[in-house]
Every structure is written in structure tokens, then in C-alpha cells.
Coordinates of C-alpha atoms and ligand atoms in Angstrom, one line a residue:
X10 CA 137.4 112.9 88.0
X11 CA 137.0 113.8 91.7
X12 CA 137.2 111.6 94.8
X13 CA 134.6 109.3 95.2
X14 CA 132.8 108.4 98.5
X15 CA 133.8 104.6 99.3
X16 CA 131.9 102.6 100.9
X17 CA 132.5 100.4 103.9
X18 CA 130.4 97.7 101.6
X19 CA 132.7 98.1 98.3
X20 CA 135.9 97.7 100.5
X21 CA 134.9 94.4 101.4
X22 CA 134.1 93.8 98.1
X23 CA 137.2 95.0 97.4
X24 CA 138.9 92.7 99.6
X25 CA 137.2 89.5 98.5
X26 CA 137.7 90.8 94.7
X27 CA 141.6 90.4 95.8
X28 CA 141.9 87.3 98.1
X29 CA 139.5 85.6 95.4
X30 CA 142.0 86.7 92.8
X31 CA 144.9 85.3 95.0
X32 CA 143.5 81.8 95.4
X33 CA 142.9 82.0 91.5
X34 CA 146.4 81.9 91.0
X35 CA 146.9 79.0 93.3
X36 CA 144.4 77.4 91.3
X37 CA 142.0 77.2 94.1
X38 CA 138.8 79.0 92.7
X39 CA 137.5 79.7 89.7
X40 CA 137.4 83.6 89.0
X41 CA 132.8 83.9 88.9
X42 CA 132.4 85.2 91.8
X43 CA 135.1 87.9 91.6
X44 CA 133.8 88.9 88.3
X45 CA 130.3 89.4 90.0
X46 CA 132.0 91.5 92.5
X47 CA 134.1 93.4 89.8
X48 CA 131.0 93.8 87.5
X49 CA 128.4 95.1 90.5
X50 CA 131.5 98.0 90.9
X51 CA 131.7 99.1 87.5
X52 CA 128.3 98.8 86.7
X53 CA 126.4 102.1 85.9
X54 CA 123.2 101.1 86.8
X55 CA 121.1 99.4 89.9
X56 CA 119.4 96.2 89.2
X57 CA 116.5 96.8 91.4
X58 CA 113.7 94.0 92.1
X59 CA 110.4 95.5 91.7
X60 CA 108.5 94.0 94.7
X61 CA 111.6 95.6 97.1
X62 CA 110.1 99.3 96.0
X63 CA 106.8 98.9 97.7
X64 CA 106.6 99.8 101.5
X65 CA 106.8 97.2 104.0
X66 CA 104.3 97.2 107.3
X67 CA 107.0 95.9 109.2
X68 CA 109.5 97.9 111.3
X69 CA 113.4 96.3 110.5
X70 CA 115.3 98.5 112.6
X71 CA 119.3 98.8 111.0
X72 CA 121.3 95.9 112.5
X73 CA 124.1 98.2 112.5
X74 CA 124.2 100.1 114.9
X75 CA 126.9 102.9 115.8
X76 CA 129.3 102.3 118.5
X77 CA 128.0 105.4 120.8
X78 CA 126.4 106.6 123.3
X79 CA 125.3 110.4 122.0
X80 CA 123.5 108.4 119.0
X81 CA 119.4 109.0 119.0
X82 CA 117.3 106.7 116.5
X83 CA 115.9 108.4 113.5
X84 CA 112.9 107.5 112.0
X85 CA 110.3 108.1 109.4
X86 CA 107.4 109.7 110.5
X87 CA 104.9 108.2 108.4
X88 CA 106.4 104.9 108.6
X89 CA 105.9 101.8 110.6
X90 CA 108.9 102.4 113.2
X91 CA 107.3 105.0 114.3
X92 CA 105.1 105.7 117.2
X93 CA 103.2 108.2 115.4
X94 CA 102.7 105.8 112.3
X95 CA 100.6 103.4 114.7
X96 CA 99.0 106.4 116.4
X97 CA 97.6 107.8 113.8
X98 CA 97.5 105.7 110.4
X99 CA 94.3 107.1 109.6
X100 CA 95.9 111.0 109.1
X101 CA 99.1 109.4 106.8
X102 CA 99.0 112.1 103.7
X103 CA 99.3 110.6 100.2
X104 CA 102.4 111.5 98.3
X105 CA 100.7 114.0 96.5
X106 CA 100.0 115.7 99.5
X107 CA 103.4 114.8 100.9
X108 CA 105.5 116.3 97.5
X109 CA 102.3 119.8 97.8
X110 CA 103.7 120.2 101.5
X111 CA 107.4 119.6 99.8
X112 CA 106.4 122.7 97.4
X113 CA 105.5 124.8 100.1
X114 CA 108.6 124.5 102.0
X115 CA 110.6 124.8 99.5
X116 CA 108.6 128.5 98.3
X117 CA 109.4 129.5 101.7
X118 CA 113.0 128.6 101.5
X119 CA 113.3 130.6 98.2
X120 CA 111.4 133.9 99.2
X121 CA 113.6 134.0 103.0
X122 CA 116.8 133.7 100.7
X123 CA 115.2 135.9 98.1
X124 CA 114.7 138.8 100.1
X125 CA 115.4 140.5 103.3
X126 CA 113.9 139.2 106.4
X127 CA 110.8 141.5 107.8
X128 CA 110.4 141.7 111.0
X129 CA 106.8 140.9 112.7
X130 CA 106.1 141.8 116.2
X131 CA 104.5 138.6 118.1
X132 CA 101.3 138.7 120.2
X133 CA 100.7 135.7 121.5
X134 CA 97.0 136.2 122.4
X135 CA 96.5 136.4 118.4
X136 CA 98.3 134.2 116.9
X137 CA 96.7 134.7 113.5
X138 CA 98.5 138.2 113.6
X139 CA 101.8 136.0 112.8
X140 CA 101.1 136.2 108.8
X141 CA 102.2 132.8 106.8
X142 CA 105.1 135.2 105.1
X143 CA 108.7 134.5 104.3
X144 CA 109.7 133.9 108.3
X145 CA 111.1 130.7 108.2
X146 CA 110.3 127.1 106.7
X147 CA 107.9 124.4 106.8
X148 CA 107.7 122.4 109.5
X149 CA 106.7 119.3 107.8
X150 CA 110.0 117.2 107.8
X151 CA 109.9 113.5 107.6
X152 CA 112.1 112.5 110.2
X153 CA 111.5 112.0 113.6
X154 CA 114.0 111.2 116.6
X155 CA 112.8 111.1 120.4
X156 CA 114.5 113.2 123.3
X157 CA 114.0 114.1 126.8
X158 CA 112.9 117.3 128.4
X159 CA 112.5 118.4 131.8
X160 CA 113.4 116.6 135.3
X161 CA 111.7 114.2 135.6
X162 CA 112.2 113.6 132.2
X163 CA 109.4 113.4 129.8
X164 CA 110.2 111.7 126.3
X165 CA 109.1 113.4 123.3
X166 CA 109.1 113.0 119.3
X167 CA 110.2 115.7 117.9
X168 CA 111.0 116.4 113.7
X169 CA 114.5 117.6 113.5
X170 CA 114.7 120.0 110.9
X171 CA 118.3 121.7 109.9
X172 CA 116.7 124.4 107.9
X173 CA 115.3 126.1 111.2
X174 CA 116.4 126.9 114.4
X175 CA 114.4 126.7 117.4
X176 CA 113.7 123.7 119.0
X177 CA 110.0 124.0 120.4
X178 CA 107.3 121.6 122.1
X179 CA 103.7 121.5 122.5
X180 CA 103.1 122.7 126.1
X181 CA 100.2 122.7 128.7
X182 CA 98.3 125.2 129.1
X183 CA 97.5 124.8 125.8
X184 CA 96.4 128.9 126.4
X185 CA 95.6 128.7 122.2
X186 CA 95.7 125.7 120.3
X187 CA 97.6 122.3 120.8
X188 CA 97.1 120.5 117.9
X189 CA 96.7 116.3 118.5
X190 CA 100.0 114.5 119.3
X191 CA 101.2 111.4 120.1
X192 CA 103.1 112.1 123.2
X193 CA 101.7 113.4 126.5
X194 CA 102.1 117.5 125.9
X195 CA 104.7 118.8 127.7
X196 CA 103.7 120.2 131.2
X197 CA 106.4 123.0 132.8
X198 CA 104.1 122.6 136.5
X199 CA 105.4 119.1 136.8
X200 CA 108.9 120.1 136.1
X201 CA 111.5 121.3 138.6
X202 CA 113.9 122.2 135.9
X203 CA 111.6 124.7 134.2
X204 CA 111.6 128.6 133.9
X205 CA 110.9 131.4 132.0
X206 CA 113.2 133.9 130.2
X207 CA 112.5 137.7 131.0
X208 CA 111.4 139.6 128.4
X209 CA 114.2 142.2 129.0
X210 CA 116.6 140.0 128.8
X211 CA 119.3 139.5 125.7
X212 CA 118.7 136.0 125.5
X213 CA 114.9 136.9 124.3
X214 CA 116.3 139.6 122.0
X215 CA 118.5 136.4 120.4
X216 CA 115.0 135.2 119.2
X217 CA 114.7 138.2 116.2
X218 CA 117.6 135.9 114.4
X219 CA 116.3 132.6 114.9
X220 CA 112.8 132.9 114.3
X221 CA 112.6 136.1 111.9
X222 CA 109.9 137.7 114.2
X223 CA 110.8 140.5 117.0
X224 CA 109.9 138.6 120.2
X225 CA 106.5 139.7 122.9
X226 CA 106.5 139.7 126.3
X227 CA 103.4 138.3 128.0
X228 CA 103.5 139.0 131.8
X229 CA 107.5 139.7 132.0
X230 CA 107.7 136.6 129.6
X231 CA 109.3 136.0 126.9
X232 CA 107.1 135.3 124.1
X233 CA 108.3 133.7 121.1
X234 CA 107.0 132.9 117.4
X235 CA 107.5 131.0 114.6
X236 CA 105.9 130.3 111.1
X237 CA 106.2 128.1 108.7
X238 CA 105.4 128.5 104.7
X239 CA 102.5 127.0 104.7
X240 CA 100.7 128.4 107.4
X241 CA 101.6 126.2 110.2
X242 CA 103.3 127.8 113.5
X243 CA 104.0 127.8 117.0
X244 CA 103.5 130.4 119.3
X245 CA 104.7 130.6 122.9
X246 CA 106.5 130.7 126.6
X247 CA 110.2 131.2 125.5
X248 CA 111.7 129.1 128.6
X249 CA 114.8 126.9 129.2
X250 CA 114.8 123.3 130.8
X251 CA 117.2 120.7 131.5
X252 CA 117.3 118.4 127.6
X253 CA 118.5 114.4 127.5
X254 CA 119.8 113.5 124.2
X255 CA 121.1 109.8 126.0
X256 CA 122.1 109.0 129.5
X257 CA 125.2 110.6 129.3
X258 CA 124.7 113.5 127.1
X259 CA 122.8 115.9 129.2
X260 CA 121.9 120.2 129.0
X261 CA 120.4 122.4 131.9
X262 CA 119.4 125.3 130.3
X263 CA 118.5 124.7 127.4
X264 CA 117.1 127.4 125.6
X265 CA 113.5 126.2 123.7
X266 CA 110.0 126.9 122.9
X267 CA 107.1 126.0 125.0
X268 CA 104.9 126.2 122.2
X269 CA 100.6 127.6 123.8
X270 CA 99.4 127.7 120.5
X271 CA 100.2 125.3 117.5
X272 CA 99.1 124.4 114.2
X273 CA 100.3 123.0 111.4
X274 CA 101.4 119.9 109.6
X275 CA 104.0 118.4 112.1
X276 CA 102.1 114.8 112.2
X277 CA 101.4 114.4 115.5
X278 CA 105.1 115.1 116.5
X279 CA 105.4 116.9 120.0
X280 CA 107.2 119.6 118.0
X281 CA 110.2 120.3 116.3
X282 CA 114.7 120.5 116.9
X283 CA 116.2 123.0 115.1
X284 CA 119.6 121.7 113.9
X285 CA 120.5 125.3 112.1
X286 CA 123.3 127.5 112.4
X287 CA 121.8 130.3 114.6
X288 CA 122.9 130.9 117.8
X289 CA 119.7 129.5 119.3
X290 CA 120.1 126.4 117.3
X291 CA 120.6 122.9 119.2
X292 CA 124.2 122.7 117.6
X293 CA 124.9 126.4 118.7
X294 CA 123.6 126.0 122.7
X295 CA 125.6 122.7 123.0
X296 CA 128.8 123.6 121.3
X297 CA 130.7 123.6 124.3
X298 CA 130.5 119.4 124.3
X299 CA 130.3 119.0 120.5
X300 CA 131.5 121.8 118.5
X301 CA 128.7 122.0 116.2
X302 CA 129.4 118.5 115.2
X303 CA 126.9 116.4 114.2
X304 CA 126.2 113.4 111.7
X305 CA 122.7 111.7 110.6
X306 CA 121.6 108.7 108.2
X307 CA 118.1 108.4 107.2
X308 CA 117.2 105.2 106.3
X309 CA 116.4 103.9 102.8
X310 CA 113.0 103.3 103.5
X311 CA 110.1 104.3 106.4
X312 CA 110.6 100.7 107.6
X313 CA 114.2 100.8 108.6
X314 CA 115.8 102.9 111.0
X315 CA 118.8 105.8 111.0
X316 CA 120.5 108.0 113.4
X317 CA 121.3 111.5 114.5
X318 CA 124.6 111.5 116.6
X319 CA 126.7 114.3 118.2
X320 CA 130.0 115.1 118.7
X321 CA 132.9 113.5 116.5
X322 CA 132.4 109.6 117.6
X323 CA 131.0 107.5 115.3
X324 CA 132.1 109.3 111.5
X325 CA 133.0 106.6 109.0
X326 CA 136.7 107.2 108.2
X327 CA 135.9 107.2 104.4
X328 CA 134.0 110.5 105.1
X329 CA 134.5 113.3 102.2
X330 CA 134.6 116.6 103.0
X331 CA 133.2 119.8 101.1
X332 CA 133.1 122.8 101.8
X333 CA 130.1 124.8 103.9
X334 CA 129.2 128.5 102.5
X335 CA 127.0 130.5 104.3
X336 CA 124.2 132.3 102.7
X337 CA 123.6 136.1 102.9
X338 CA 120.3 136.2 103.3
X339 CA 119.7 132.7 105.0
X340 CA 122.6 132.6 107.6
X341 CA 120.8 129.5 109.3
X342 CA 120.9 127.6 106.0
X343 CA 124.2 125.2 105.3
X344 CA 125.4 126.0 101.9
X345 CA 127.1 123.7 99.5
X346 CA 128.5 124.5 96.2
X347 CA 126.8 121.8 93.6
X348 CA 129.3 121.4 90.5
X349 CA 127.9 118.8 88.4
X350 CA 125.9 115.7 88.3
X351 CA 126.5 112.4 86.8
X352 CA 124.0 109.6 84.9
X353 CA 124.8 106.3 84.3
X354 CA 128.5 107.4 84.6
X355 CA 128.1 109.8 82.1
X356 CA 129.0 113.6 83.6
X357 CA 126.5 115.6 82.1
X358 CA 127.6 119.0 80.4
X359 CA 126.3 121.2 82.5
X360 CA 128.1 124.8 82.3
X361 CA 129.7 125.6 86.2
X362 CA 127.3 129.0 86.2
X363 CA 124.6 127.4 86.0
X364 CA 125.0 126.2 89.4
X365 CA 126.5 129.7 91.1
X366 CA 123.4 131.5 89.8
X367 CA 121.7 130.1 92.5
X368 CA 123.7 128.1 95.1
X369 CA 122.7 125.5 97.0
X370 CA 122.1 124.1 100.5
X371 CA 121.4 121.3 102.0
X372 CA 117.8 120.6 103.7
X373 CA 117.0 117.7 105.7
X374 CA 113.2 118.7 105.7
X375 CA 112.9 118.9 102.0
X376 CA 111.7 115.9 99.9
X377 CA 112.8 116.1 97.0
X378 CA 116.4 117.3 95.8
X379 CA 115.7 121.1 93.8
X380 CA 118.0 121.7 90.7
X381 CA 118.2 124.6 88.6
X382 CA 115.9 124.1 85.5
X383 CA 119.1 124.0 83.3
X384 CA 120.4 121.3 85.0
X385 CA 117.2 119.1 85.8
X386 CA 116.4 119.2 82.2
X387 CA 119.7 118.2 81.2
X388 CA 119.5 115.3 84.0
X389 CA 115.9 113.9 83.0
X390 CA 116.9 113.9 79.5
X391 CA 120.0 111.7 80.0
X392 CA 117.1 109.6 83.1
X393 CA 114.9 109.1 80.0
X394 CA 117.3 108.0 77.7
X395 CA 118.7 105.6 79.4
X396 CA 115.1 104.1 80.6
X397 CA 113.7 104.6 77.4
X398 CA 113.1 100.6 77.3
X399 CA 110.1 101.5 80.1
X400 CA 106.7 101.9 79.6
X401 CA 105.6 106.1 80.9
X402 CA 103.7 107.3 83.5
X403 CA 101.6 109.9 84.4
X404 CA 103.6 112.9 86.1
X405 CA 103.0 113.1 90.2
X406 CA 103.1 116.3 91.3
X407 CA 106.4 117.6 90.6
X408 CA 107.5 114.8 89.4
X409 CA 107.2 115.1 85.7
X410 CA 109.6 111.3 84.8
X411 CA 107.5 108.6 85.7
X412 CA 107.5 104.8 84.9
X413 CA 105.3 101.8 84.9
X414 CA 107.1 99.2 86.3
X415 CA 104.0 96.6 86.7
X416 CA 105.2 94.4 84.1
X417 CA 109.0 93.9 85.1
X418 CA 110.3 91.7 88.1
X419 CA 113.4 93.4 87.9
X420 CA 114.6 97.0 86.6
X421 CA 117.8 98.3 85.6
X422 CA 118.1 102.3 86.7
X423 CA 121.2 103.7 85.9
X424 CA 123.3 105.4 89.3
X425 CA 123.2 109.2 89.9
X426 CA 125.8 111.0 91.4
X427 CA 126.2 114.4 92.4
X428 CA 129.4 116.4 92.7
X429 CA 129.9 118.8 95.4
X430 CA 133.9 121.2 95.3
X431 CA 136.6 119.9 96.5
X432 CA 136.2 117.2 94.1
X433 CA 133.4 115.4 96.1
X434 CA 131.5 112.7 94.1
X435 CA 128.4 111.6 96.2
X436 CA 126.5 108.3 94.7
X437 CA 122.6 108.6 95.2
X438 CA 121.4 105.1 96.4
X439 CA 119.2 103.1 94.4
X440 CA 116.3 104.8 96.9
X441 CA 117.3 108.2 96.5
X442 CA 116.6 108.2 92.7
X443 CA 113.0 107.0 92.6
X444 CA 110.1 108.2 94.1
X445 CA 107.5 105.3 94.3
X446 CA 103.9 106.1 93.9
X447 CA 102.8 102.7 93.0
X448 CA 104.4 99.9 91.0
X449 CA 102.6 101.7 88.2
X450 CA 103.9 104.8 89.2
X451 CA 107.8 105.3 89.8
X452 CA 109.4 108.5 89.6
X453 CA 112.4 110.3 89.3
X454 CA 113.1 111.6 92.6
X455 CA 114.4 115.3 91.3
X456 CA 112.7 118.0 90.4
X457 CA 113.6 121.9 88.6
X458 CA 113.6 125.3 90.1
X459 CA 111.7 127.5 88.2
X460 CA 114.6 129.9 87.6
X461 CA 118.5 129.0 87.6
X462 CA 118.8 131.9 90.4
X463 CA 116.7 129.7 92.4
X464 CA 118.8 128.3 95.1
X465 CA 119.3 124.6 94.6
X466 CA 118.1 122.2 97.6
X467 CA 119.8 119.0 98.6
X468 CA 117.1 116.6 99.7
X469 CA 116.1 114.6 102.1
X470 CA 115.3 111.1 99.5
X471 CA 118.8 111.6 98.2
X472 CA 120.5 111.3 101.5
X473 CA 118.5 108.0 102.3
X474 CA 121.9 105.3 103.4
X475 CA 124.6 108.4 103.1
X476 CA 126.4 109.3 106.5
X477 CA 126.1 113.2 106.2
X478 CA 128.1 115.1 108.4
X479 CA 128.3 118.6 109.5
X480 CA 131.1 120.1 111.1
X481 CA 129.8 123.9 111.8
X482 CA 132.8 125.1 113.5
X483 CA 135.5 123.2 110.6
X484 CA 133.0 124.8 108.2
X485 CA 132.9 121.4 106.6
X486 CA 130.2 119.4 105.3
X487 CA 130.8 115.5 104.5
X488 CA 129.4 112.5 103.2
X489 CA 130.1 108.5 103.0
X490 CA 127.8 105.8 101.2
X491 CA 126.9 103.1 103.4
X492 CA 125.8 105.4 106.7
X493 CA 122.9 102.9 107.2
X494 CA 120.4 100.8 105.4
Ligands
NAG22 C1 105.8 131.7 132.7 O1 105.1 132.7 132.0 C2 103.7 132.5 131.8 C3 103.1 133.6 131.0 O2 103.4 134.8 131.6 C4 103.0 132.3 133.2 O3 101.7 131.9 133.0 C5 103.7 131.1 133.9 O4 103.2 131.0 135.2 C6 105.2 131.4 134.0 N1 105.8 130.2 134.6 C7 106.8 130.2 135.5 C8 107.3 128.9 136.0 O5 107.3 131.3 135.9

């Protein structure tokens, strides 16, 4: 049995299992409330009250809150801490929709790894020439986290997205199509810190990497492109300006997109960071100050908050490490090496090739965590087993284990873990192994490849409350329970 991730929250439990222990011998206590402690640890399922799995309207940000400066708040886009949730409630897809965007970024994911990249030339006075192919991924992440851009600074709400690379903005003009967000758009006039890259230049070449596409030139500028699976994109001014992540963490010359012509499903999000591994990626330009160094925690639910830090400050010290693998045909992608996965305790017998066929990486824009179909069956089976006390549901969308919780107050699920090498176990939080449709409707939160040489996708719903952290220059990937709530 590998190492397991310890919480902050089970080493105070920890502690009052002990000093409740000690004052038992003195005859002080009696020895309940350390058996509730003891019991809650050992336990292999999550006693989860019904009425806590639907949404709340409410905005509750974390109370804790990390003790640094280079730490931006992460939110969900679609729920009610964020800006774009009260902007635009109207426009809030279903899950369906939500878990068909999920599929499309995850085909896109699978044919860039699956073959090798083509190479399109960008016009940017045609846009539609920039064919919805292989190029990159979906843009359609959930999380949201607001920066700075140009002097004066402007704010914006961008997605941040660690299966892509380019960080890009709406920006006026608008000389094709800026699709309707929240923030003002981005206008270089009004910026003294603005200018364009030269089409000649290296720095424009570096975009054929990052984006897939063979950069245009439009005027001596350079013009950038970038698709996503399911048809959305952003065309553009490559440019650099001066970025604010916080007060004290500042970048001239930041290399981004100023995006003339947009589309897509980005939810009313000024654009999008690209938190990759490609040279142009936000880790890569400021790896002078951080080292590729970066940690996030997305909160359990839409109305809690998370963060995205940089730099080392800030890492839980019960951090566990695996190691990061790079991917031939997705360089930009961060690799992991799955080895098996545990229900209710139980580690399921799962054969190690079944996870090399494919590989894995982790994706902080995809939904729901992808398995290979050997070892999502295997996993559902033991799921439905062990909840076989629970009325069915109909399947939602990819989800194909679904409850109906509407006559239980409380609901015993047994606890998920995944196991990454190096002997990493990583518990999934009680929110990271449903999917909640409606009371009548609660999933489990995993779904199968349709091929074990699939590559496997870490998921955004099972990271909810981990700290995961990225190390690109250690070539390190870790994670600690407990990262927020
Ligand atoms: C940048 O390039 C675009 C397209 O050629 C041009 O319209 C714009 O005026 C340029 N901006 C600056 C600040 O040079």
C-alpha cells in the first residue's frame, strides 16, 4: 500500500484522537468522541446529507485563505461567486450540455495525442478558414480567476486552462467577431504598455508550437490562431503587454493574444490563460520568478471559492509527489502515470497495462475524470455494488451510474481513491465522485474511453478540495486533501 495524502483536517483529528486518549487514561473522558474520530478515519464510505448536494445561490467564499501574496481567487464560472454567473444567468448550460461540451474536448484531446499535429496557415480576415480539426482543445473550462492587463490596468476574467497554451483576450477593434463578455473588451489604444510583435520575428514563429497553426502576418503583424474542438476559436493581433497577477507579482512583456475575432463557448469570460508546458505558456514566460511552479484548488462546489498561486509559497507540507511524463505527441499536456484505483477500500484488480496502453494526463478543463474502458467497468461495477441498496437512475449523458436519492436524508457512498507511481494514493472527496443532476439524479462522476489506448484524463470534479501542484521544472506533479473547501 502506497503513501497516502494526509490531510491538514485528519492530523487534527489525529491529535485530538491522542490527547482524548491521554485524558482517558487519567480518567478524565470517556473514550465517544475519540471513537467518532477513529471511526470517520477508517471508514470506507462518505455519509453525505442529501440536501448538501444541491447548489446553493449563495457565494461562501473559503475562510481559508493562503498566506500569499501571488494567490489569485478561483472560481466557478457558472456559479454564484462569479461575476459572469450574475451577468448572464439566463445563458447557464444544463449539465447535459455542460458533460456534450466535456465530450468534445475530450475528442479533441484524443485525436492531437492520436496523431501528428497538421499545420494550418492563419488568415485572419477569414477566420472560418481555421477548420474545427485536431489543433488544440476546447476552450470551455469551468474555472475562472481575474487578472490585470495593460497600464492602466484593466481587470479581466479569464478561464485558465492547463491543457493549452496561449493566454488570449477579447480585444477592440473587434475587426471580426467579439462574442458577449462580461468585462469591458480589452482596448490596446488606451494602453501605453501595448505593442505588436513583427511578423518576422522568432517570437511569432514560437506560435506554430503553442497553437498548432503556422502564424499570418496582417500589416507586419503578427497574426495568431487558435481552435478549439468544438468549433470555438480566437483569432488575432499577437502582441505583448505589461500582465498583474497581484500587486507584487508583475510582467512587461508578456507575450498574449489580442483576440479580433472570437467565438465559442468561453461563457462570457474575456478569454482564456494557458497554464501548459509550451514555451509560450504563462508558466514558461514567467519562469524566471517561479520556475514553472504553480498550485490550484477548485472548490467543492460553484458556491465556494479556490485559488491559483505561483511560485513555491503556500504548498501544504503533506504534498505527495508523482512523477510528470511528457507526451510525444501532446508536449503541452502534463502526463501522469495512473496505476490503480480503489473503492470502498477495496483496490480493484486492474492489470498495470491496462493503464500504459493509454497514459494519462491531467486536465483542469475537463469535467469528468476519463478511464480506460477496462478500468471504468471494473470501477462502476464495484460503485454499483456497494450502492446497490439505491434506487437507479436514468444515465446523463456520459454518465451511465445514476441514483435516486429523493427518498434518503442521508447516503452512504463509499470513498474513491486513485493511485498515481511513486506510490501516490490520492482520495477523491465526497464531491469529486458524484455528479448531481437533481436529487433524483446523482451520478458517478467517471466515465470510459472508448478504447484502453485512449489516453486517460484526470478531471477537473475530481480535483474539487485537492491542492494540486505542478512543479514543471522538478518534473513533479503533487497533490494534498484538504487544498480548500
Ligand atoms: C498592430 O497591428 C494591427 C494590425 O496590423 C494594427 O491595426 C494596429 O494599429 C497595430 N497596433 C500598434 C500599436 O502598432
Amino acid at each position: 500500500m502506497g503513501a497516502t495524502v494526509i490531510s491538514p483536517t485528519y492530523l487534527s483529528a489525529y491529535l485530538l484522537l491522542l490527547c482524548l486518549v491521554c485524558s482517558l487514561k487519567e480518567g478524565y473522558a470517556k473514550g465517544r468522541r475519540a471513537t467518532v474520530a477513529e471511526s470517520h478515519h477508517l471508514e470506507h464510505s462518505h455519509t453525505i446529507q442529501v440536501s448538501s448536494l444541491l447548489p446553493s445561490s449563495i457565494c461562501s467564499p473559503a475562510t481559508k485563505v493562503l498566506d500569499k501574496k501571488s494567490s489569485l481567487q478561483v472560481v466557478h464560472k457558472h456559479g454564484p461567486c462569479s461575476q459572469l454567473y450574475h451577468h448572464d444567468k439566463a445563458n447557464i448550460p444544463t449539465h447535459a450540455e455542460i458533460l456534450l461540451q466535456d465530450v468534445a474536448r475530450v475528442k479533441s484531446i484524443h485525436s492531437k495525442l492520436a496523431k501528428s499535429l497538421g499545420s494550418t496557415k492563419v488568415d485572419q480576415t477569414d477566420a472560418a478558414n481555421i477548420p474545427a480539426k485536431d489543433g488544440s482543445v476546447v476552450g470551455s473550462g469551468n474555472y475562472v480567476v481575474t487578472v490585470g492587463l495593460g497600464t492602466p490596468k484593466k481587470d479581466l476574467t479569464l478561464i485558465f486552462d492547463t491543457g493549452s497554451d496561449i493566454t488570449w483576450t477579447q480585444c477592440q477593434p473587434c475587426v471580426g467577431t467579439c462574442y458577449k463578455q462580461q468585462d469591458p473588451v480589452f482596448a490596446p489604444s488606451l494602453s501605453s504598455t501595448y505593442s505588436n510583435i513583427s511578423c518576422s520575428s522568432t517570437t511569432c514563429n514560437s506560435l506554430a508550437s503553442a497553437t498548432g497553426n503556422t502564424p499570418g502576418c496582417s500589416s507586419s503583424a503578427c497574426v495568431y490562431g487558435i481552435q478549439y474542438g468544438d468549433s470555438s476559436f480566437s483569432v488575432g493581433i499577437f502582441a505583448k503587454e505589461k500582465l498583474t497577477l497581484t500587486s507584487t507579482d508583475v510582467f512587461d512583456d508578456f507575450l498574449f493574444g489580442c483576440g479580433q475575432n472570437n467565438q465559442g463557448l468561453f461563457g462570457g469570460a474575456a478569454g482564456l490563460i494557458g497554464l501548459g508546458r509550451d514555451k509560450l505558456s504563462l508558466p514558461s514566460q514567467t519562469a524566471s520568478k517561479y520556475k514553472k511552479y504553480f498550485s490550484y484548488c477548485l472548490p467543492s462546489s460553484a458556491s465556494s471559492t479556490g485559488f491559483l498561486s505561483f511560485g513555491y509559497g503556500g504548498v501544504s507540507k503533506f504534498v505527495k509527489f508523482t512523477t510528470l511524463t511528457t507526451l510525444s505527441q501532446g508536449a503541452s499536456f502534463y502526463g501522469i502515470d495512473i496505476v490503480g484505483i480503489s473503492v470502498g477500500g477495496k483496490k480493484l484488480p486492474i492489470s498495470a497495462s491496462v493503464f500504459t496502453a493509454g497514459g494519462a494526463i491531467i486536465d483542469s478543463g475537463t469535467v469528468i475524470t476519463r478511464l480506460p474502458p477496462t478500468a471504468y467497468t471494473a470501477l462502476s461495477s464495484e460503485f454499483r455494488k456497494l450502492m446497490s441498496r439505491y434506487p437507479k437512475a436514468q444515465p446523463l449523458s456520459i454518465l451511465d451510474t445514476c441514483y435516486d436519492f429523493t427518498k434518503f436524508s442521508s447516503v452512504s457512498v463509499p470513498k474513491i481513491s486513485i493511485f498515481f507511481s511513486g506510490g501516490v494514493e490520492v482520495p477523491i472527496a465526497a464531491k469529486g465522485i458524484l455528479y448531481v443532476n437533481a436529487i433524483s439524479q446523482v451520478c458517478l462522476a467517471f466515465a470510459g474511453n472508448t478504447d484502453d489506448t485512449e489516453v486517460g484524463i484526470f478531471g477537473n470534479t475530481q480535483q474539487k478540495t485537492l491542492q494540486v501542484v505542478y512543479d514543471g521544472v522538478g518534473g513533479k506533479l503533487g497533490f494534498a486533501t484538504g487544498g480548500c473547501t
